[in-house]
Amino acid sequence: MQAPAPTPDAPPAGGARGRTALAALAGLLAAAVAVGVAELIAGLVGAAASPVIAVGDAVITLTPEPVKAFAIRTFGENDKIALVVGTLVIIAVYALVVGVVGLRNRGLGALGIALFGLVGAVAAITRPAGGLLDVLPSVLGAGAGVLALFALLAPLAVAPGVATARATARAGGPAPDRGDTHADERVVERLREVLGSGDRKGAALDRRRFFLTSGVALGAAAVTGGGGRLLQRRFDIAGDRAALELPTPSSRAAALPAGADLAAEVDGLTPLFTDNGEFYRVDTAISVPRIRPAEYRLEMAGMFDSPRGYSLTDLFERDDLIERDITLTCVSNEVGGGLAGTARWIGVPLATLLEENGIRSGSDQLLCRSEDGMTIGAPTRSALQVEDAMLAFGMNGEPLPVEHGFPVRMVIPGLYGYVSACKWLVRIEATTFDAVDAYWTERDWAAEGPIKIASRIDTPAPLREFPAGRRAIAGVAWAQTRGIASVEVRVDEGDWTEAELSPAVDADLWRQWVLPYDFPAGRHSITVRATGADGEVQTDERTAPFPAGSSGWHSIQVVAG
Ligand SMILES: Nc1nc2c(c(=O)[nH]1)N[C@H]1C(S)=C(S)[C@@H](COP(=O)(O)O)O[C@H]1N2
Ligand SMILES: [Mo]
């Protein structure tokens, strides 16, 4: 079978539009190769050096507070997935443009990819724990991306003679005369192509070669990217964590009376203890720090008379370990929100530890540093005086999950997490609020973050319709360190009615509340408010989470049918 061979002066196959679309695709594939190779190198030098992760981390750091608050509100636990997807979309759009630009001008295309690599390299090296080696994934990735871009763009702009020769050869036609008069022209055209300058209007398109090269690029991106991800698992510490055995605390948590957890009887009510897998998570880490237990070291610095260092074994082998039930709360929690959870923690009493290092009276802030560079400034006074403040390494009977700060974090009852609950804690510097701002206070969140008394309706679910008649209204209320004395519920414009509370176990633990109610058919509003054991009645005044935590009553609308 003989296909007609195109003549050298035929119009370029595919036309300008098709060529531009393929160039955009070339850009996308080149970016995929760049990201794939970068992931592979990151698999060798460290997952945190991956440009996708490093850029994502940098975006989090640079994002203005209101946007961050919006992201936590909107995506909740999935805020980081949303960020990674968003970053990939931006990269993709950028890559499409780089491809099109690269078709017109190779040099500019290469520059586009180099810039992309530069952003990754800068993000990786400026991480708090970043080092020179961390630029490698971005630099080598960008290099591979440029090569891929050139290889992919070449078939989109081959000299007419070359295209013809190929097409002819494919069609089984005669090879062109190597000595023909077009030879010199071809060389010049090729040179122009490689140098990325000149006008290729007359150039033809070698679709077959383009798609072959595309296939190779796609394969390379998949293999390097997938391989990189696998290699990055080397940094995983699940095995080390599983092999750890928690020590037995000398002081156990208060015993729970029978029937302590009302969730056993009330559908939809939050359990007294939150499973580790269900526990809310708020942090700025896209790739969580992975600290090997054997390599863990806690450093004490600053205003101490005799600062010491601790290995994990040092902490585990102490004879003053405590076990306590404490409800943790995030300052970003909206009225009625889910950024609160309760766990049984095991750890070292914080005051004792600070005192054995000779904490000086002039310190009013503990600048807690996480392995990933995050700083959390906790008030020294609370660390010394709040009963049950601890350096925790056990959570609900297991070593801390990696996402929740493995191997050691701080927990101070009564303070929001952003000023107390430093995860992946590696350094405590005794200092002052005047001397240094921690991460969140630098971003204008309040320097001290006492948890505001709060109550939440868990069931019935808002805006749901349910059969008229008797059903439980239930939820949780918390006022850590002070405790909850009572919870009142109001339906429509009725009177406040006191709910039944779960047994008082510890002031740092939230309390469940339940109020059975006969709902007549129709639309109803339900409102809840709590009173603390110190007499404080939860205020009706609404404030936003920024800068010191939300306040106001939780109120929902339901329909009984
Ligand atoms: N290293 C580190 N620790 C951190 C944070 C963080 O971003 N990085 N976030 C804090 C905030 S704002 C809260 S509310 C708690 C949340 O702890 P959790 O994720 O275990 O629920 O961790 C705190 N500790
Ligand atoms: Mo938080």
XYZ file of C-alpha atoms and ligand atoms in Angstrom:
586
model
C 0.000 0.000 0.000
C 1.342 3.339 -0.983
C 0.397 6.502 0.920
C 0.788 9.745 -0.945
C 3.914 11.511 0.221
C 3.397 15.177 1.070
C 5.344 17.549 -1.070
C 7.798 19.945 0.600
C 5.634 22.928 -0.173
C 2.436 21.454 1.287
C 0.901 23.492 4.145
C 2.127 22.361 7.597
C 0.215 19.317 8.726
C -2.216 19.963 11.554
C -2.320 23.717 11.154
C -1.372 26.418 13.674
C -4.120 25.588 16.156
C -3.309 21.915 16.363
C 0.347 22.726 16.736
C -0.336 25.123 19.611
C -2.473 22.546 21.376
C 0.279 19.947 21.027
C 2.835 22.461 22.294
C 0.677 23.059 25.361
C 0.547 19.308 25.855
C 4.337 19.224 25.483
C 4.608 21.784 28.284
C 2.348 19.709 30.495
C 4.340 16.537 29.857
C 7.631 18.353 30.422
C 6.296 19.574 33.770
C 5.218 16.016 34.610
C 8.740 14.797 33.846
C 10.176 17.635 35.966
C 7.909 16.802 38.910
C 8.527 13.071 38.494
C 12.304 13.429 38.487
C 12.113 15.845 41.420
C 10.068 13.296 43.390
C 12.639 10.631 42.554
C 15.510 12.766 43.831
C 13.442 13.738 46.864
C 13.136 10.015 47.488
C 16.918 10.002 47.847
C 17.579 13.216 49.764
C 14.418 13.530 51.867
C 10.692 13.837 51.282
C 10.509 17.387 52.604
C 12.786 18.521 49.765
C 10.137 17.542 47.204
C 9.205 20.788 45.440
C 5.500 19.941 45.575
C 5.703 19.647 49.354
C 8.174 22.492 49.856
C 6.174 24.912 47.695
C 2.971 23.842 49.408
C 4.594 24.456 52.794
C 5.787 27.870 51.634
C 2.299 28.714 50.377
C 0.902 27.874 53.808
C 3.493 30.074 55.491
C 2.827 32.998 53.157
C -0.962 32.695 53.015
C -2.719 35.567 54.800
C -4.565 34.558 57.984
C -8.126 35.124 56.702
C -7.467 32.856 53.706
C -5.971 30.214 55.964
C -8.945 30.454 58.297
C -11.241 30.100 55.287
C -9.345 27.002 54.114
C -9.531 25.347 57.540
C -13.242 26.219 57.718
C -14.075 25.043 54.232
C -11.867 22.014 53.778
C -11.324 21.128 57.447
C -9.185 18.023 57.668
C -8.774 18.089 53.896
C -7.227 21.541 53.782
C -3.855 20.093 52.794
C -5.269 17.885 50.060
C -7.040 20.957 48.708
C -3.754 22.825 48.772
C -1.818 20.116 46.956
C -4.549 19.801 44.314
C -4.617 23.588 43.951
C -0.832 23.693 43.585
C -0.923 20.987 40.916
C -3.630 22.840 38.987
C -1.554 26.027 39.022
C 1.525 24.083 37.876
C -0.519 22.512 35.074
C -1.818 25.834 33.779
C 1.662 27.325 33.972
C 3.071 24.313 32.108
C 0.532 24.665 29.284
C 1.663 28.252 28.799
C 5.352 27.261 28.945
C 4.731 24.739 26.177
C 3.093 27.279 23.893
C 5.771 29.880 24.586
C 8.453 27.243 24.063
C 7.122 26.479 20.592
C 7.751 30.067 19.545
C 10.979 30.420 21.487
C 12.874 27.503 22.979
C 14.973 29.747 25.183
C 11.912 31.321 26.809
C 10.362 27.891 27.294
C 13.488 26.652 29.029
C 13.524 29.788 31.148
C 9.922 29.097 32.148
C 10.835 25.655 33.432
C 13.983 26.985 35.092
C 11.869 29.543 36.968
C 9.582 26.765 38.067
C 12.624 24.903 39.388
C 13.910 28.030 41.084
C 10.660 28.471 43.012
C 10.916 24.853 44.179
C 14.578 25.223 45.126
C 14.010 28.438 47.071
C 11.020 26.925 48.862
C 13.015 23.805 49.764
C 16.119 25.579 50.999
C 14.275 28.202 53.031
C 12.389 25.607 55.044
C 13.442 25.891 58.675
C 15.151 22.507 58.450
C 16.295 23.084 54.858
C 19.863 22.465 53.668
C 21.826 22.887 50.463
C 21.086 19.327 49.369
C 17.390 20.158 49.325
C 17.706 22.171 46.114
C 18.699 19.026 44.202
C 15.197 17.698 43.468
C 14.098 21.047 42.019
C 17.269 21.667 40.042
C 17.551 18.194 38.548
C 13.791 18.077 37.992
C 13.909 21.357 36.085
C 16.868 20.097 34.038
C 14.949 16.978 33.062
C 11.919 19.145 32.311
C 13.889 21.317 29.882
C 15.255 18.273 28.064
C 11.775 16.805 27.850
C 10.370 20.076 26.564
C 12.982 20.278 23.804
C 12.480 16.658 22.836
C 8.712 17.153 22.694
C 8.754 20.427 20.811
C 11.200 19.194 18.181
C 8.671 17.090 16.254
C 6.250 20.031 16.269
C 8.577 22.123 14.177
C 10.719 19.918 12.002
C 12.085 21.344 8.799
C 9.799 20.517 5.900
C 12.429 18.403 4.218
C 12.921 16.274 7.293
C 9.234 15.762 7.756
C 8.863 14.826 4.152
C 11.734 12.421 4.313
C 10.261 10.746 7.367
C 6.796 10.598 5.933
C 8.162 9.210 2.735
C 10.275 6.647 4.531
C 7.275 5.564 6.627
C 5.176 5.273 3.526
C 7.805 2.977 2.104
C 8.794 5.523 -0.526
C 12.299 6.255 -1.652
C 14.693 7.929 0.761
C 15.426 11.482 -0.241
C 18.602 12.250 -2.005
C 21.069 13.049 0.779
C 22.845 15.368 -1.534
C 19.823 17.347 -2.558
C 19.906 21.110 -2.550
C 17.676 21.316 0.499
C 20.351 19.804 2.727
C 21.951 23.080 3.725
C 18.596 24.637 4.305
C 17.714 21.757 6.579
C 20.804 22.215 8.685
C 20.081 25.904 9.108
C 16.484 25.149 9.972
C 17.562 22.545 12.565
C 19.992 25.003 14.086
C 17.321 27.621 14.374
C 15.068 25.075 15.967
C 17.603 24.080 18.572
C 18.535 27.649 19.328
C 14.882 28.425 19.684
C 14.859 31.392 17.405
C 13.569 32.156 14.004
C 10.430 31.682 12.156
C 9.157 28.184 11.699
C 6.126 29.039 9.688
C 7.311 26.776 6.985
C 8.067 23.950 9.406
C 6.024 20.814 9.379
C 4.666 18.710 12.148
C 5.782 15.158 12.814
C 2.810 13.872 14.712
C 4.032 10.337 14.926
C 7.297 11.364 16.517
C 5.470 13.748 18.846
C 3.208 11.055 20.188
C 6.045 8.571 20.516
C 8.070 11.103 22.470
C 4.979 11.936 24.538
C 4.571 8.307 25.419
C 8.176 8.112 26.530
C 7.806 11.327 28.577
C 4.614 10.113 30.223
C 6.233 6.792 31.067
C 9.305 8.515 32.464
C 7.165 10.842 34.582
C 5.137 7.931 35.940
C 8.155 5.749 36.693
C 10.249 8.483 38.315
C 7.307 9.963 40.210
C 6.029 6.597 41.400
C 9.534 5.390 42.233
C 10.215 8.604 44.119
C 7.086 8.192 46.174
C 8.089 4.635 47.011
C 11.586 5.727 47.974
C 10.149 8.491 50.125
C 8.497 5.786 52.166
C 11.961 4.951 53.424
C 11.529 7.952 55.625
C 8.456 6.348 57.059
C 8.637 5.449 60.701
C 5.456 3.414 61.120
C 7.493 0.346 62.001
C 9.541 2.135 64.656
C 6.401 3.576 66.135
C 4.629 0.231 66.243
C 7.620 -1.349 67.953
C 7.577 1.176 70.804
C 6.145 0.067 74.086
C 4.588 2.749 76.229
C 5.754 2.872 79.853
C 3.250 2.480 82.659
C 2.517 5.836 84.277
C 2.893 6.042 88.035
C -0.148 8.293 88.271
C -3.200 6.955 86.413
C -6.135 8.946 85.066
C -9.152 9.307 87.326
C -11.348 6.220 87.158
C -14.454 6.595 84.993
C -17.725 5.763 86.744
C -20.002 3.225 85.093
C -22.108 4.786 82.350
C -19.627 7.617 81.968
C -20.076 7.728 78.212
C -23.623 8.811 77.334
C -22.916 8.180 73.650
C -23.630 4.510 74.376
C -27.307 5.459 74.709
C -27.688 8.487 72.473
C -27.344 8.184 68.728
C -25.297 10.912 67.124
C -23.702 12.114 70.370
C -19.914 12.594 70.320
C -18.182 9.807 72.265
C -16.430 10.801 75.492
C -13.070 9.784 73.970
C -12.140 10.530 70.401
C -10.489 7.702 68.469
C -7.014 8.658 67.321
C -8.084 8.169 63.724
C -11.027 10.541 64.242
C -9.114 13.146 66.203
C -9.142 16.551 64.501
C -5.835 17.616 63.064
C -4.594 21.169 62.591
C -1.041 21.989 61.588
C 0.974 23.578 58.824
C 2.837 20.402 57.831
C 2.047 18.926 54.425
C 4.516 16.146 54.921
C 4.565 15.450 58.639
C 7.962 15.305 60.343
C 9.152 11.737 60.732
C 11.380 11.408 63.754
C 12.983 8.078 64.561
C 12.530 7.259 68.248
C 16.215 6.344 68.584
C 17.240 9.695 67.124
C 14.819 11.793 69.149
C 16.355 14.485 71.296
C 14.610 17.182 73.315
C 16.774 20.210 73.890
C 16.207 22.780 76.616
C 17.628 26.247 76.004
C 17.447 29.864 77.090
C 16.512 30.985 80.573
C 17.379 27.807 82.472
C 20.084 27.491 85.123
C 21.047 23.960 84.112
C 19.474 23.049 80.772
C 19.617 19.359 79.932
C 18.842 17.237 76.901
C 16.542 14.220 76.833
C 16.325 11.147 74.678
C 12.994 9.378 74.303
C 14.292 6.668 76.643
C 15.117 9.330 79.244
C 11.489 10.457 79.106
C 9.999 6.939 79.035
C 12.061 5.769 82.019
C 11.057 8.501 84.408
C 9.189 7.503 87.521
C 6.906 10.549 87.588
C 4.867 9.822 84.443
C 1.220 10.829 84.469
C -1.847 9.713 82.567
C -4.647 12.260 82.138
C -7.870 12.768 80.186
C -7.772 16.114 78.447
C -9.902 17.765 75.777
C -7.863 19.641 73.189
C -9.390 22.563 71.298
C -8.343 24.679 68.335
C -8.657 28.454 68.345
C -9.931 28.230 64.761
C -12.995 26.308 65.872
C -16.223 28.035 64.863
C -19.201 28.053 67.193
C -20.574 24.508 66.882
C -17.459 23.327 65.029
C -15.594 20.045 65.260
C -12.030 21.153 66.029
C -12.041 19.633 69.499
C -11.214 16.145 70.687
C -10.537 14.206 73.846
C -7.788 11.715 74.503
C -6.142 9.902 77.389
C -2.601 11.231 77.340
C 0.547 9.815 78.947
C 3.599 11.958 79.511
C 6.028 13.822 81.706
C 4.646 16.489 84.059
C 5.786 19.749 82.508
C 6.341 21.786 85.690
C 8.671 19.154 87.167
C 10.677 19.011 83.983
C 11.018 22.793 83.778
C 12.030 22.978 87.416
C 14.665 20.286 87.159
C 16.276 22.393 84.430
C 16.234 25.416 86.710
C 13.719 27.602 84.892
C 14.401 31.244 85.736
C 11.649 33.449 87.091
C 12.195 36.063 84.350
C 10.861 33.790 81.605
C 7.216 34.336 80.678
C 7.221 32.444 77.379
C 8.315 28.960 76.380
C 9.188 29.024 72.721
C 8.470 25.450 71.696
C 10.050 24.350 68.457
C 8.838 21.561 66.262
C 11.067 19.433 64.048
C 9.554 21.200 61.020
C 10.500 24.624 62.353
C 7.064 25.632 63.650
C 7.246 27.661 66.836
C 4.517 27.716 69.456
C 4.799 30.183 72.318
C 3.313 28.866 75.542
C 2.986 31.030 78.652
C 5.578 29.841 81.194
C 3.123 30.531 84.005
C 0.590 28.062 82.599
C 3.285 25.472 81.956
C 4.315 25.704 85.613
C 0.951 26.135 87.237
C -1.678 24.333 85.203
C -2.116 20.979 86.783
C -1.641 18.117 84.320
C 0.327 20.161 81.779
C 2.663 17.628 80.208
C 4.990 16.533 77.475
C 2.842 13.788 76.037
C 4.034 10.715 74.157
C 1.026 8.456 74.646
C -2.437 9.056 73.177
C -5.327 6.711 73.938
C -3.032 3.805 74.761
C -0.683 4.182 71.764
C 2.424 6.197 71.027
C 1.326 9.530 69.520
C 0.201 9.024 65.925
C 2.678 10.611 63.510
C 0.071 13.266 62.539
C -0.431 14.164 66.173
C 3.195 14.862 66.973
C 5.154 11.623 67.255
C 7.133 11.075 69.342
C 6.571 13.988 71.784
C 4.212 16.937 71.970
C 3.117 19.404 74.587
C -0.367 19.465 76.118
C -1.475 22.236 78.466
C -5.110 21.985 79.556
C -7.093 25.204 79.189
C -5.044 26.726 76.376
C -5.842 26.536 72.670
C -3.491 24.290 70.712
C -1.733 27.143 68.919
C -0.201 28.375 72.213
C 0.307 25.067 73.969
C 0.158 21.884 71.969
C 3.414 21.914 69.961
C 3.721 18.649 68.037
C 7.027 16.994 67.011
C 8.537 18.965 69.879
C 12.360 19.064 69.787
C 13.290 22.196 71.696
C 11.943 24.288 74.547
C 13.492 27.703 74.859
C 12.635 29.651 77.997
C 12.328 33.268 76.895
C 9.953 36.223 77.087
C 7.042 37.489 75.004
C 8.975 40.732 74.540
C 12.005 38.987 73.112
C 10.380 36.860 70.429
C 7.100 36.185 68.614
C 6.058 32.624 67.830
C 4.571 31.635 64.449
C 0.920 32.452 65.157
C 1.493 35.579 67.230
C 3.640 36.897 64.404
C 0.455 36.499 62.374
C -1.497 38.556 64.890
C -3.258 35.800 66.783
C -3.503 36.623 70.486
C -0.294 35.911 72.424
C -2.161 34.117 75.201
C -4.957 31.772 74.227
C -7.137 30.630 77.115
C -9.891 28.335 75.861
C -13.313 29.971 75.984
C -16.188 28.048 77.526
C -18.185 26.412 74.731
C -21.090 24.075 74.070
C -22.173 22.308 70.925
C -25.285 20.537 69.697
C -24.403 17.196 68.069
C -27.876 15.791 67.567
C -30.330 16.345 65.965
C -28.327 17.367 62.948
C -29.073 20.888 61.705
C -31.579 21.390 58.890
C -32.648 17.761 59.074
C -36.199 16.602 59.149
C -37.202 13.937 61.685
C -40.512 12.512 62.881
C -42.342 14.703 65.385
C -42.330 13.365 68.945
C -39.803 12.650 71.642
C -36.120 12.531 70.834
C -32.865 13.443 72.515
C -31.123 16.743 72.003
C -27.494 16.149 72.929
C -23.965 17.405 72.579
C -20.783 18.300 74.421
C -19.568 21.295 76.429
C -16.094 22.233 77.600
C -14.313 24.708 79.871
C -10.940 23.059 80.472
C -9.271 23.577 83.874
C -12.523 24.986 85.271
C -15.047 22.338 84.350
C -18.667 22.485 83.255
C -21.303 22.966 85.980
C -24.434 22.949 83.853
C -25.770 23.071 80.307
C -29.083 24.631 79.360
C -31.095 24.185 76.215
C -33.771 26.403 74.744
C -36.169 25.302 72.023
C -37.797 28.112 70.046
C -38.752 30.913 72.428
C -39.248 28.561 75.388
C -37.494 28.639 78.746
C -33.930 27.474 79.283
C -34.057 23.866 80.476
C -31.192 22.143 82.218
C -29.788 19.099 80.427
C -28.497 15.933 82.054
C -24.681 15.852 82.152
C -22.250 12.947 81.879
C -20.525 12.302 85.235
C -17.928 14.869 86.252
C -14.590 13.106 85.864
C -12.004 15.808 85.430
C -12.315 19.530 84.769
C -10.080 19.167 81.697
C -12.478 16.735 80.072
C -15.511 17.894 78.149
C -18.930 16.802 79.381
C -21.683 15.313 77.318
C -25.193 16.643 77.839
C -28.586 15.192 76.923
C -32.097 16.622 76.994
C -35.039 14.498 75.778
C -37.624 16.750 74.135
C -41.130 16.373 72.667
C -41.022 18.030 69.275
C -44.368 19.163 67.897
C -44.544 19.049 64.102
C -42.988 22.072 62.462
C -39.816 24.066 62.319
C -37.806 24.620 65.494
C -34.693 26.365 66.615
C -32.504 24.822 69.305
C -29.945 26.826 71.272
C -27.460 25.692 73.903
C -25.364 27.470 76.510
C -23.040 26.237 79.232
C -22.100 27.476 82.688
C -18.623 26.825 84.055
C -17.867 25.463 87.503
C -16.413 28.924 88.196
C -19.853 30.461 87.541
C -19.143 31.910 84.089
C -22.168 31.731 81.820
C -21.290 31.261 78.166
C -21.778 34.588 76.409
C -24.258 35.165 73.603
C -21.886 37.663 72.029
C -20.624 36.319 68.719
C -16.975 36.686 67.887
C -14.983 35.118 65.067
C -12.121 32.694 65.782
C -9.524 35.346 64.918
C -7.663 36.465 66.976
C -8.570 34.825 70.312
C -11.203 32.147 69.655
C -14.899 32.204 68.749
C -17.705 32.886 71.192
C -21.495 32.838 71.059
C -24.255 30.284 71.476
C -24.608 27.374 69.114
C -28.046 27.443 67.578
C -29.531 25.199 64.888
C -32.743 24.900 62.903
C -34.559 21.588 62.547
C -37.860 20.368 61.158
C -40.118 17.843 62.866
C -42.440 16.201 60.333
N 4.435 21.516 65.060
C 3.188 21.979 65.108
N 2.474 21.828 66.238
C 1.214 22.277 66.301
C 0.611 22.947 65.211
C 1.384 23.097 64.033
O 0.937 23.669 63.035
N 2.667 22.595 64.017
N -0.679 23.399 65.312
C -1.216 23.613 66.639
C -2.647 23.801 66.655
S -3.236 25.260 65.999
C -3.502 22.917 67.253
S -5.118 23.283 67.461
C -3.018 21.610 67.730
C -3.803 20.509 67.092
O -3.333 19.267 67.510
P -3.868 17.979 66.777
O -3.582 18.149 65.317
O -3.151 16.830 67.381
O -5.341 17.914 67.028
O -1.649 21.414 67.429
C -0.844 22.534 67.623
N 0.513 22.104 67.455
Mo -5.371 25.413 66.559
